[in-house]
Short mmCIF file of C-alpha atoms (C1' of nucleotides) in Angstrom, two decimals:
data_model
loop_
_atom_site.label_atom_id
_atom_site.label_comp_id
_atom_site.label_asym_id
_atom_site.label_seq_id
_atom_site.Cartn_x
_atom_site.Cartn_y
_atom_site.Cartn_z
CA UNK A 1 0.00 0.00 0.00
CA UNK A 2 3.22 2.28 -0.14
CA UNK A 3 4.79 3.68 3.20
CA UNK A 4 2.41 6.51 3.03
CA UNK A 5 -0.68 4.98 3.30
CA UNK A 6 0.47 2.42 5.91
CA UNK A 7 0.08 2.61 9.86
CA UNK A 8 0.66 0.23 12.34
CA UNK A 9 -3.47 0.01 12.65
CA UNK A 10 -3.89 -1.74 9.43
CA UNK A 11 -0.60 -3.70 10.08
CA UNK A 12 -2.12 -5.29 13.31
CA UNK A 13 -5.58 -5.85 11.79
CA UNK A 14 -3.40 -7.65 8.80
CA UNK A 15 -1.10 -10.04 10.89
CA UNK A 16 -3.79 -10.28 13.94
CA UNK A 17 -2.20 -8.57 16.59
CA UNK A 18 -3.02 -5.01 17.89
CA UNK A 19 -1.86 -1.49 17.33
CA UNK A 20 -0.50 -1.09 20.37
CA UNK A 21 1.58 -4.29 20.57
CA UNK A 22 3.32 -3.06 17.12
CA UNK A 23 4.37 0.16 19.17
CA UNK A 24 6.39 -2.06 21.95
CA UNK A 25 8.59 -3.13 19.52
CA UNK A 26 8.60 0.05 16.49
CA UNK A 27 8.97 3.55 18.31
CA UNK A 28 7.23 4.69 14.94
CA UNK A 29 6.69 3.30 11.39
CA UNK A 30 9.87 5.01 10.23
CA UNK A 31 11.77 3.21 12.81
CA UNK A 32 9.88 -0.10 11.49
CA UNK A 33 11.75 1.28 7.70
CA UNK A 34 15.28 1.41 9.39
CA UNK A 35 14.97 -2.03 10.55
CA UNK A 36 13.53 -4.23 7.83
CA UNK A 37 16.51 -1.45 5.27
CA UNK A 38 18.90 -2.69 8.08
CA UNK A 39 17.74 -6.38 7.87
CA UNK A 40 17.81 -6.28 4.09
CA UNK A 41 20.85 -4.97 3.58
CA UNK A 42 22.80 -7.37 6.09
CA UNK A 43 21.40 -9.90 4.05
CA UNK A 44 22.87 -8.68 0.85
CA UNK A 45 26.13 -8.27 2.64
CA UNK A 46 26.05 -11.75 3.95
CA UNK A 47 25.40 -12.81 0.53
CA UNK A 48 28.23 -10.89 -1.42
CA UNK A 49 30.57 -12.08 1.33
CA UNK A 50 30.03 -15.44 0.48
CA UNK A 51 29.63 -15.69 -2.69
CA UNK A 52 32.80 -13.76 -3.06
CA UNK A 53 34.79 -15.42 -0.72
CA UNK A 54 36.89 -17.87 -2.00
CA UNK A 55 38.09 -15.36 -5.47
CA UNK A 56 41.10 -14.73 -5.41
CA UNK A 57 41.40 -12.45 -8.76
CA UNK A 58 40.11 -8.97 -8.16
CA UNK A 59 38.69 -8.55 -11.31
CA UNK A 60 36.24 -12.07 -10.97
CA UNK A 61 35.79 -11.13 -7.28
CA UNK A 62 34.13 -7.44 -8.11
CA UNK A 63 32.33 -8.61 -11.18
CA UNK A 64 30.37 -11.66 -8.91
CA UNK A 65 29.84 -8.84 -5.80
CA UNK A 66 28.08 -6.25 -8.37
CA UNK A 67 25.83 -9.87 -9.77
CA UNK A 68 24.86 -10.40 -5.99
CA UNK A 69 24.37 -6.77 -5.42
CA UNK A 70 21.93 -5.84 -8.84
CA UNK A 71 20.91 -9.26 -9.34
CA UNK A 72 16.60 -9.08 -9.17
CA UNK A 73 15.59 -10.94 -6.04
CA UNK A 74 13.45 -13.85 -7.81
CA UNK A 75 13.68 -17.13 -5.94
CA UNK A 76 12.14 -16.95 -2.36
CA UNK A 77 14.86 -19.57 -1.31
CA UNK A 78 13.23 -19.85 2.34
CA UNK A 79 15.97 -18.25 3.93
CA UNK A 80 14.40 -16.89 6.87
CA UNK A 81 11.20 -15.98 8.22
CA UNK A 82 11.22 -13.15 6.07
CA UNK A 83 10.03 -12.96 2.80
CA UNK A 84 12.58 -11.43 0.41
CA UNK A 85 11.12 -10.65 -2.60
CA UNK A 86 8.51 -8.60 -0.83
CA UNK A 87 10.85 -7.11 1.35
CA UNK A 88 13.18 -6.17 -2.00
CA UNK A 89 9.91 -4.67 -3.57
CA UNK A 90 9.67 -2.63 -0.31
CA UNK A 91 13.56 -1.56 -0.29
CA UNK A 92 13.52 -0.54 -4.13
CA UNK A 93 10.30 1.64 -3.58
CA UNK A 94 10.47 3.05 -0.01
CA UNK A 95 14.29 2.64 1.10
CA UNK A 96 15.13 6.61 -0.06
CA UNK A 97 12.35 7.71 2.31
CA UNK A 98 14.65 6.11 5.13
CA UNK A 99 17.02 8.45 5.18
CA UNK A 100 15.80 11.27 3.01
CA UNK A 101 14.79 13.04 6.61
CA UNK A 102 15.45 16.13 8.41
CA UNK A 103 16.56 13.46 11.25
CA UNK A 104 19.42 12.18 9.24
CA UNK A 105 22.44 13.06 10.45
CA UNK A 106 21.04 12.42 14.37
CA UNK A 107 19.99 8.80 13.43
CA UNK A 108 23.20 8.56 11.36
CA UNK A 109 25.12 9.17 14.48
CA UNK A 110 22.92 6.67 16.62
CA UNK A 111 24.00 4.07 13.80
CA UNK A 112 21.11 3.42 12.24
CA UNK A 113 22.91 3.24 8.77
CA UNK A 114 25.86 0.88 9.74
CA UNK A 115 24.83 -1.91 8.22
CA UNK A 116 24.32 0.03 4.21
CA UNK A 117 27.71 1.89 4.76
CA UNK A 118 29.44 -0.95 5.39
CA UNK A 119 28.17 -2.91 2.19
CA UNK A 120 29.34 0.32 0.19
CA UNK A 121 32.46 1.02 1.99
CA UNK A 122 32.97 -2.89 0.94
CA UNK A 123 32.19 -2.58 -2.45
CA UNK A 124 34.33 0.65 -2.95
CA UNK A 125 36.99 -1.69 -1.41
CA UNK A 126 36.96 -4.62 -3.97
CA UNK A 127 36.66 -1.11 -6.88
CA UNK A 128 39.92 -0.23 -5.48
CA UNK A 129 41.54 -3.47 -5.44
CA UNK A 130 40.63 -3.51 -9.18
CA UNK A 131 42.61 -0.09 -10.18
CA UNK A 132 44.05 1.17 -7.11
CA UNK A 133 44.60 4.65 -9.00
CA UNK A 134 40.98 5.29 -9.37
CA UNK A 135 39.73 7.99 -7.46
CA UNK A 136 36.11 7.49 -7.46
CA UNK A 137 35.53 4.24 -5.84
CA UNK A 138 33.74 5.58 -2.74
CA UNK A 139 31.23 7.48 -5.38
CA UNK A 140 30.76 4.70 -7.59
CA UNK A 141 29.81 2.09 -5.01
CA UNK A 142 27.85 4.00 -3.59
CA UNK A 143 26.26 5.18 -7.24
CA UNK A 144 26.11 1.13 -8.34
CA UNK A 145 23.63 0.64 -4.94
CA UNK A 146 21.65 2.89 -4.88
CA UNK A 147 21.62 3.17 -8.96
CA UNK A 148 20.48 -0.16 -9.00
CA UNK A 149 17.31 -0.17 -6.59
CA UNK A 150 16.72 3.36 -8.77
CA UNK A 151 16.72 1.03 -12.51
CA UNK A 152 14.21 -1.57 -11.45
CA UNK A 153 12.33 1.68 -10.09
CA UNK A 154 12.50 2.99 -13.67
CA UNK A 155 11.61 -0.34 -15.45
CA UNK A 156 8.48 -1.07 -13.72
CA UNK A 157 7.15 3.01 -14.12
CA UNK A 158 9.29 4.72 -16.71
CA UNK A 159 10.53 2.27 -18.63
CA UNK A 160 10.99 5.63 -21.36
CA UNK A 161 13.95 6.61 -18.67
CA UNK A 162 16.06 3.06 -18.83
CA UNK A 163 17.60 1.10 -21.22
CA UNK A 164 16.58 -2.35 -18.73
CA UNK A 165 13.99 -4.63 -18.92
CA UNK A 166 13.77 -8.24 -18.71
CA UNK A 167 16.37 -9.32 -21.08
CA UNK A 168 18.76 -6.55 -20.81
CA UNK A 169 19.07 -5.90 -16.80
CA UNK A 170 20.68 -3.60 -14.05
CA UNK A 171 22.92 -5.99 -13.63
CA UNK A 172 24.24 -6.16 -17.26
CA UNK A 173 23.77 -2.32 -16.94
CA UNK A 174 26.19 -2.07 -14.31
CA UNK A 175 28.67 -5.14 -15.30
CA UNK A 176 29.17 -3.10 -18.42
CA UNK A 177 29.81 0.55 -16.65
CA UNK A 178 31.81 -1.08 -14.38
CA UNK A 179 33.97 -2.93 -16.60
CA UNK A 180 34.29 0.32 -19.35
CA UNK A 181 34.93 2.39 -15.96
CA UNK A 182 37.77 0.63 -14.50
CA UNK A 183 39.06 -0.63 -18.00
CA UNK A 184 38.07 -4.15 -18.08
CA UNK A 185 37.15 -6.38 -20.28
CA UNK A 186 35.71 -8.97 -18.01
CA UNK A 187 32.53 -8.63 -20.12
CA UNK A 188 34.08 -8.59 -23.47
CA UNK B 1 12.19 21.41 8.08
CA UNK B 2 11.65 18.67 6.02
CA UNK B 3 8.49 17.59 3.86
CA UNK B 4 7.07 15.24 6.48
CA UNK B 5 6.70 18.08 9.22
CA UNK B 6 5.68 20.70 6.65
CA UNK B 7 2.06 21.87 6.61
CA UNK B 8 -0.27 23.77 4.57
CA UNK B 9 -1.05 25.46 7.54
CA UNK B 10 3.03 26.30 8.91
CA UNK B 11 3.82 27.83 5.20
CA UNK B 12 0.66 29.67 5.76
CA UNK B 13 2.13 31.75 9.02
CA UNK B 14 5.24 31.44 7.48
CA UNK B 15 4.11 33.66 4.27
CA UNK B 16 1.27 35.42 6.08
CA UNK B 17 -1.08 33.64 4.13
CA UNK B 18 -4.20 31.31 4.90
CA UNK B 19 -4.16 27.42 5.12
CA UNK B 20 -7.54 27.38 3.01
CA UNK B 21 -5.87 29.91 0.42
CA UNK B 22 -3.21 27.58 0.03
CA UNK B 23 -5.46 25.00 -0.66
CA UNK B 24 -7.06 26.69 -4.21
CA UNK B 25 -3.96 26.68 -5.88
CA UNK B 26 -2.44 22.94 -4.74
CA UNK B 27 -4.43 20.17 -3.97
CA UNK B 28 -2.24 19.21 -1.38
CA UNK B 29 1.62 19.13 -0.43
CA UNK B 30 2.74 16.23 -2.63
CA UNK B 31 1.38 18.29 -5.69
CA UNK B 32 3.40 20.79 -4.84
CA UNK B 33 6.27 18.89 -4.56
CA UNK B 34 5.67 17.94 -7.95
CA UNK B 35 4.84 21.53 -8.92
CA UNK B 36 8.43 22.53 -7.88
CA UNK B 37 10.28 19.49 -9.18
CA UNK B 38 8.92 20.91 -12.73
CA UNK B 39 9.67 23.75 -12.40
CA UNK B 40 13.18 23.18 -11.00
CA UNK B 41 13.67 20.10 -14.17
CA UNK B 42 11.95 22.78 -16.26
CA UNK B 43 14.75 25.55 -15.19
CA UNK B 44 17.68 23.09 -15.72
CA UNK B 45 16.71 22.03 -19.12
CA UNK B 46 16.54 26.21 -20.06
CA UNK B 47 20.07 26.71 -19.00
CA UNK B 48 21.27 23.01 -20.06
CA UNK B 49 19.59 23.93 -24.13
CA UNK B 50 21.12 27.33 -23.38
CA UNK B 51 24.34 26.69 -22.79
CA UNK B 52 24.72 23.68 -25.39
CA UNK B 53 22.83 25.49 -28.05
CA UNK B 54 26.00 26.68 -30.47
CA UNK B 55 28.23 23.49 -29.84
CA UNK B 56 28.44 20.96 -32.74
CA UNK B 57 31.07 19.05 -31.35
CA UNK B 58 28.88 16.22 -29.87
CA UNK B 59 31.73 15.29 -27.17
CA UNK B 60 31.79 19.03 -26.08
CA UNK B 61 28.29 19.25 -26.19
CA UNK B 62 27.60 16.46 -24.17
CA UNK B 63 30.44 17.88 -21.49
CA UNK B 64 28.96 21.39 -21.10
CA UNK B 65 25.31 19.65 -20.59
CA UNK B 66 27.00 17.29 -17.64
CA UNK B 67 28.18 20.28 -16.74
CA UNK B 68 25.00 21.95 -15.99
CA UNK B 69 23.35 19.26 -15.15
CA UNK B 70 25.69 18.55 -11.93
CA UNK B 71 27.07 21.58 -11.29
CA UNK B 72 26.49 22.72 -7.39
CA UNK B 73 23.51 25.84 -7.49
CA UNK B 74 25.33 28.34 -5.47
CA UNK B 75 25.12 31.74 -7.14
CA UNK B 76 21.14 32.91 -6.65
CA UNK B 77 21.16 34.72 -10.18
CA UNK B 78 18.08 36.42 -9.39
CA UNK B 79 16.42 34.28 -12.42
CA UNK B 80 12.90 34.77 -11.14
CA UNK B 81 11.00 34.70 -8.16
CA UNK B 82 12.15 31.72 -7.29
CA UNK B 83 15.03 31.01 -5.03
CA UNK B 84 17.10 28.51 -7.22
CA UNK B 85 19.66 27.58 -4.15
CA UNK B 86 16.57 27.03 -1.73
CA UNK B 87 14.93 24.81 -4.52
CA UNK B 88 18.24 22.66 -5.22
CA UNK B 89 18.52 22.14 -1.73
CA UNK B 90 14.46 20.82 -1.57
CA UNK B 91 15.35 18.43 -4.72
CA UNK B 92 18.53 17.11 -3.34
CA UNK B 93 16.11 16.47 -0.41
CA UNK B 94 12.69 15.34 -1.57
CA UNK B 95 12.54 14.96 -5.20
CA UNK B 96 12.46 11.23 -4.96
CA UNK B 97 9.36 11.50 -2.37
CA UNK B 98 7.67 12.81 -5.36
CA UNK B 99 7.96 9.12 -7.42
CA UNK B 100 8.21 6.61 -4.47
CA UNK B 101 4.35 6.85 -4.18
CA UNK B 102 2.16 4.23 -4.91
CA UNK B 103 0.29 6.60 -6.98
CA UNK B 104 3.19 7.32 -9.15
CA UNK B 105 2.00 5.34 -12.38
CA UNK B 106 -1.70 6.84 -12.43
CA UNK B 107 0.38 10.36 -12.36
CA UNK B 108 2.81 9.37 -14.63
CA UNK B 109 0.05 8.96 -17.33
CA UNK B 110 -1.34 12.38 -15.67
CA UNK B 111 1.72 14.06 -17.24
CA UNK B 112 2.86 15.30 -13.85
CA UNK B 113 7.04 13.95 -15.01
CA UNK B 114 6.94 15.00 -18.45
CA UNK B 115 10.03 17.59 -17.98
CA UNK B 116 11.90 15.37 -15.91
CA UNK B 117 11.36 12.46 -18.29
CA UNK B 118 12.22 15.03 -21.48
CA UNK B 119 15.23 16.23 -19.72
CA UNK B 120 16.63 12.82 -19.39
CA UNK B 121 15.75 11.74 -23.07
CA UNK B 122 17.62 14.67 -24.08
CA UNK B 123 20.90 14.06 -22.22
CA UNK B 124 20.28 10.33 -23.47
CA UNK B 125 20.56 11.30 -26.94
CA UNK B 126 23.45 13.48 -26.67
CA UNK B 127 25.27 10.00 -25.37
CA UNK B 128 23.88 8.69 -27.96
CA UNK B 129 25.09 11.34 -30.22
CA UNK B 130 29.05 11.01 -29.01
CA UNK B 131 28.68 7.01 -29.13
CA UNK B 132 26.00 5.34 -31.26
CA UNK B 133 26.97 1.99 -30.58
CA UNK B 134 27.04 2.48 -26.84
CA UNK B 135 23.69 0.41 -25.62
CA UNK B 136 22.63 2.35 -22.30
CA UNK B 137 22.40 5.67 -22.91
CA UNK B 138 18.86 6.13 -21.48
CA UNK B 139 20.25 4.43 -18.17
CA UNK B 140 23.35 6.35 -18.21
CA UNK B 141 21.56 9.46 -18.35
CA UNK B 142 19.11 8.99 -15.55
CA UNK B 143 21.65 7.64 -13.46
CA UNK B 144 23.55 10.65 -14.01
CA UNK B 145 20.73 12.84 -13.23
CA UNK B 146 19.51 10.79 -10.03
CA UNK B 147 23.00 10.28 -8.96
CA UNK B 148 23.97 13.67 -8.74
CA UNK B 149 21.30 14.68 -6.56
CA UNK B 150 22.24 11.13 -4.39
CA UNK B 151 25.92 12.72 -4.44
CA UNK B 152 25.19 16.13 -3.04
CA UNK B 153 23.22 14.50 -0.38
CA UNK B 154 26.05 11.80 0.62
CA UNK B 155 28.65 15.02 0.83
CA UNK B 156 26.32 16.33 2.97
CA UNK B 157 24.86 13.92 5.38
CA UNK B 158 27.60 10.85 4.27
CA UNK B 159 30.79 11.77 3.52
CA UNK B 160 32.33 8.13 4.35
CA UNK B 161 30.39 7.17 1.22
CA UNK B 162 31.09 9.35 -1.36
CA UNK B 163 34.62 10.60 -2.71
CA UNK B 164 32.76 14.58 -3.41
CA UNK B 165 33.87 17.28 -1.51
CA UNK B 166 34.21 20.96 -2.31
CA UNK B 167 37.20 20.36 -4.02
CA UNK B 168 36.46 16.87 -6.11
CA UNK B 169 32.47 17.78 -7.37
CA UNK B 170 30.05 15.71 -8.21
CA UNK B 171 30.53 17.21 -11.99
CA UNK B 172 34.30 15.93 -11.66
CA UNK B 173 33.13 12.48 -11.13
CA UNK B 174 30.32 12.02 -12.99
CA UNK B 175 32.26 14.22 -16.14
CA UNK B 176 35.19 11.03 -15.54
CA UNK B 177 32.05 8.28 -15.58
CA UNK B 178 31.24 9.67 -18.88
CA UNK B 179 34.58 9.82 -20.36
CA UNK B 180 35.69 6.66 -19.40
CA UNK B 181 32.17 4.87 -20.11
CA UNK B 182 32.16 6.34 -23.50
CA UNK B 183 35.99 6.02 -23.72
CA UNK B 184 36.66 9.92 -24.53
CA UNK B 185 39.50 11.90 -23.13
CA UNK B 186 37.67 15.22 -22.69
CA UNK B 187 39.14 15.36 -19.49
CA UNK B 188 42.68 14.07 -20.07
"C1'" DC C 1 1.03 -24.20 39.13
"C1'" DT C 2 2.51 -19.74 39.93
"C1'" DA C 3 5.04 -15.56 38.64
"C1'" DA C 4 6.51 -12.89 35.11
"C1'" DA C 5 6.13 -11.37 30.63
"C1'" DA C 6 3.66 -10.35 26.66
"C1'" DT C 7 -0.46 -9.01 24.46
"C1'" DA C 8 -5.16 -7.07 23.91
"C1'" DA C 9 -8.73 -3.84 24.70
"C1'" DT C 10 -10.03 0.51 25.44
"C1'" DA C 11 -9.74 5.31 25.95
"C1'" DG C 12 -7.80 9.51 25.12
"C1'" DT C 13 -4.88 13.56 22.97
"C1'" DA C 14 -2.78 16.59 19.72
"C1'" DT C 15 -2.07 17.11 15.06
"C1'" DT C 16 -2.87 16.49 10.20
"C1'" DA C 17 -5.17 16.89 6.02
"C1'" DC C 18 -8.44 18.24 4.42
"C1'" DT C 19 -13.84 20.43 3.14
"C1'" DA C 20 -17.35 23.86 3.59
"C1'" DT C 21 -19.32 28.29 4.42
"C1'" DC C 22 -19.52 32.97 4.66
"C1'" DA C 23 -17.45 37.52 5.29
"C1'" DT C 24 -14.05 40.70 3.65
"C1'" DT C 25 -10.91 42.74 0.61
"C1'" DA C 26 -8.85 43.50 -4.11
"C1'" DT C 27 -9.14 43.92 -8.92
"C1'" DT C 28 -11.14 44.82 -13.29
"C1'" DC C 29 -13.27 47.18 -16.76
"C1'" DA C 30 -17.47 49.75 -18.55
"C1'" DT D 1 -16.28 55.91 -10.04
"C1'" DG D 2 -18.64 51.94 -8.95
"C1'" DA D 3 -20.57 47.53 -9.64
"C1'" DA D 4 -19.46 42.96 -10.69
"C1'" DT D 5 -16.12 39.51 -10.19
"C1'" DA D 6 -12.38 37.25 -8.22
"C1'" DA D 7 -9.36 36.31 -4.58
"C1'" DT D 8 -8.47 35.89 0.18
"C1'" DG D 9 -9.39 35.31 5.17
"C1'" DA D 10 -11.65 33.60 9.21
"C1'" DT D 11 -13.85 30.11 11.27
"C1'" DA D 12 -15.74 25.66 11.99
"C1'" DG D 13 -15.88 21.01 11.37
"C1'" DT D 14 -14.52 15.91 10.16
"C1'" DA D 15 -12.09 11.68 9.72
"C1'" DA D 16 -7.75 9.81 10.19
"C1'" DT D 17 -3.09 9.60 12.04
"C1'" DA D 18 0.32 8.94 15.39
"C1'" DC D 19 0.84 8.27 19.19
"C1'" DT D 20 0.47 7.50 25.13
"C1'" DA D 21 -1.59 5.50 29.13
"C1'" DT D 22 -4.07 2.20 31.79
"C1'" DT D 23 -5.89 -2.00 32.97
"C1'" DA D 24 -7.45 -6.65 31.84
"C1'" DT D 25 -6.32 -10.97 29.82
"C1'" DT D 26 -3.53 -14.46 27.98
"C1'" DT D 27 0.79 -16.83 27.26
"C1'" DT D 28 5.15 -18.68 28.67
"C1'" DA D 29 8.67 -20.35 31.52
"C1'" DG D 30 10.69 -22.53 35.33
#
DNA sequence: CTAAAATAATAGTATTACTATCATTATTCA
DNA sequence: TGAATAATGATAGTAATACTATTATTTTAG
């Protein structure tokens, strides 16, 4: 129903339970954001980190982390108690809203954003290992993450502003910019 | 203060106005957010057509629109009425409230992103204009756009995640995306 | 089986996001 | 100038939101 339109009310008539309940353990639904962007995010991490793991070559090792990172979130492989591929639908369409607050810096402080910065300060990492001499790897990480929840955005409601759709994804999208960026050729 | 804790009724004190006044001419805040993002998208495509106009050069062309596109608003030119630094700073801030609504497709068809959307087609063609063969121009170019606006607000609120500062701009790293992506040398 | 913990039910408050009505003030143009 | 028209202001009202507080009931844990 879009984070707008949503209260903990209709959440507690939905999974049976009562408003008041919901506010013992969510200060607020905004709070309720930061967690399930926190929780999603770890996940990703925990998947890039082992799926990268064992690669030794740089090159192979960035190229899988942006796959894991852009990839669309298909499969529900019962990972959890948590539904992923609803949860991804929420990140891609609400996530900005998380920190796009007059709050931010406050709740940045209070570490509410650990968890995302990490995942980019990791993928900026692996960038560098790639071309130590490029100066941008902070920016581009950071541009590849959020970039990518922004493309699917674009494909499902403006697919005028993107050059993705099914055959042709973020992920090739960003393989591609990637590997032209840092001089690759990983992708022929 | 931030578009959550504004009111019809606070920018009524504010200008010395009425809440119901306010009301006749926007149906509510989020129009008005989109009211502004037009005319804000609307402003930037002026001075982007303006200052590309005489260049044939497609690779020059295609640097002075990044140019403008990404370039910080600091000088208040006294172009209208409006406050351009004031507005830059409520894009950098909001604009993506405006399309992370549930609504957005029903207003999409409305017409409501038309400038946006034209302004990206246009800086997707010059791409496409200094590389034909290059395959995601459209994605390039709204990354570009969105990404800029993500940039100012990392320098801002998340430095650790973003390689931008006053002295390396969001222009300098988006104007190095493009040359390498599109393998130029522009920029040396 | 009892104590503690969690949950539900209910009530209540301040604020928001409007709509409606009518009075007042500006503006226009004949 | 002055009458019609348009814009604005003041006020009231409503349903919903975003909570807080209190007390009763149910669940769980040892």
């Amino acid at each position: 129903m879009g984070f707008e339109s949503f209260t903990f009310k209709k959440l507690g008539v939905r999974i049976n339970s009562n408003e008041s309940s919901i506010y013992r353990y969510f200060e607020n639904k905004h709070k309720l954001l930061l967690y399930l962007a926190s929780w999603y995010w770890g996940w990703m991490e925990y998947k890039m980190v082992f799926a990268t793991n064992g690669i030794s070559d740089p090159i192979q090792k960035l190229d899988r982390a942006i796959e894991i990172l852009t990839q669309s979130v298909e499969e529900d492989n019962a990972f959890s108690h948590i539904n992923e591929v609803i949860l991804n639908r929420i990140i891609v369409n609400e996530y900005s809203k998380s920190y796009l607050v007059k709050e931010v810096s406050q709740e940045n402080k209070e570490g509410y954003f650990i968890i995302y910065k990490r995942l980019v300060c990791r993928l900026s990492e692996m960038i560098a290992d790639v071309d130590a001499s490029y100066p941008y790897s902070k920016s581009l990480a950071s541009s590849v993450l959020e970039g990518s929840l922004h493309q699917y955005f674009l494909q499902e409601h403006f697919p005028v502003l993107t050059n993705c759709n099914t055959t042709v994804t973020p992920t090739k999208f960003f393989k591609d910019l990637i590997s032209r960026t840092l001089n690759l050729d990983v992708n022929g």
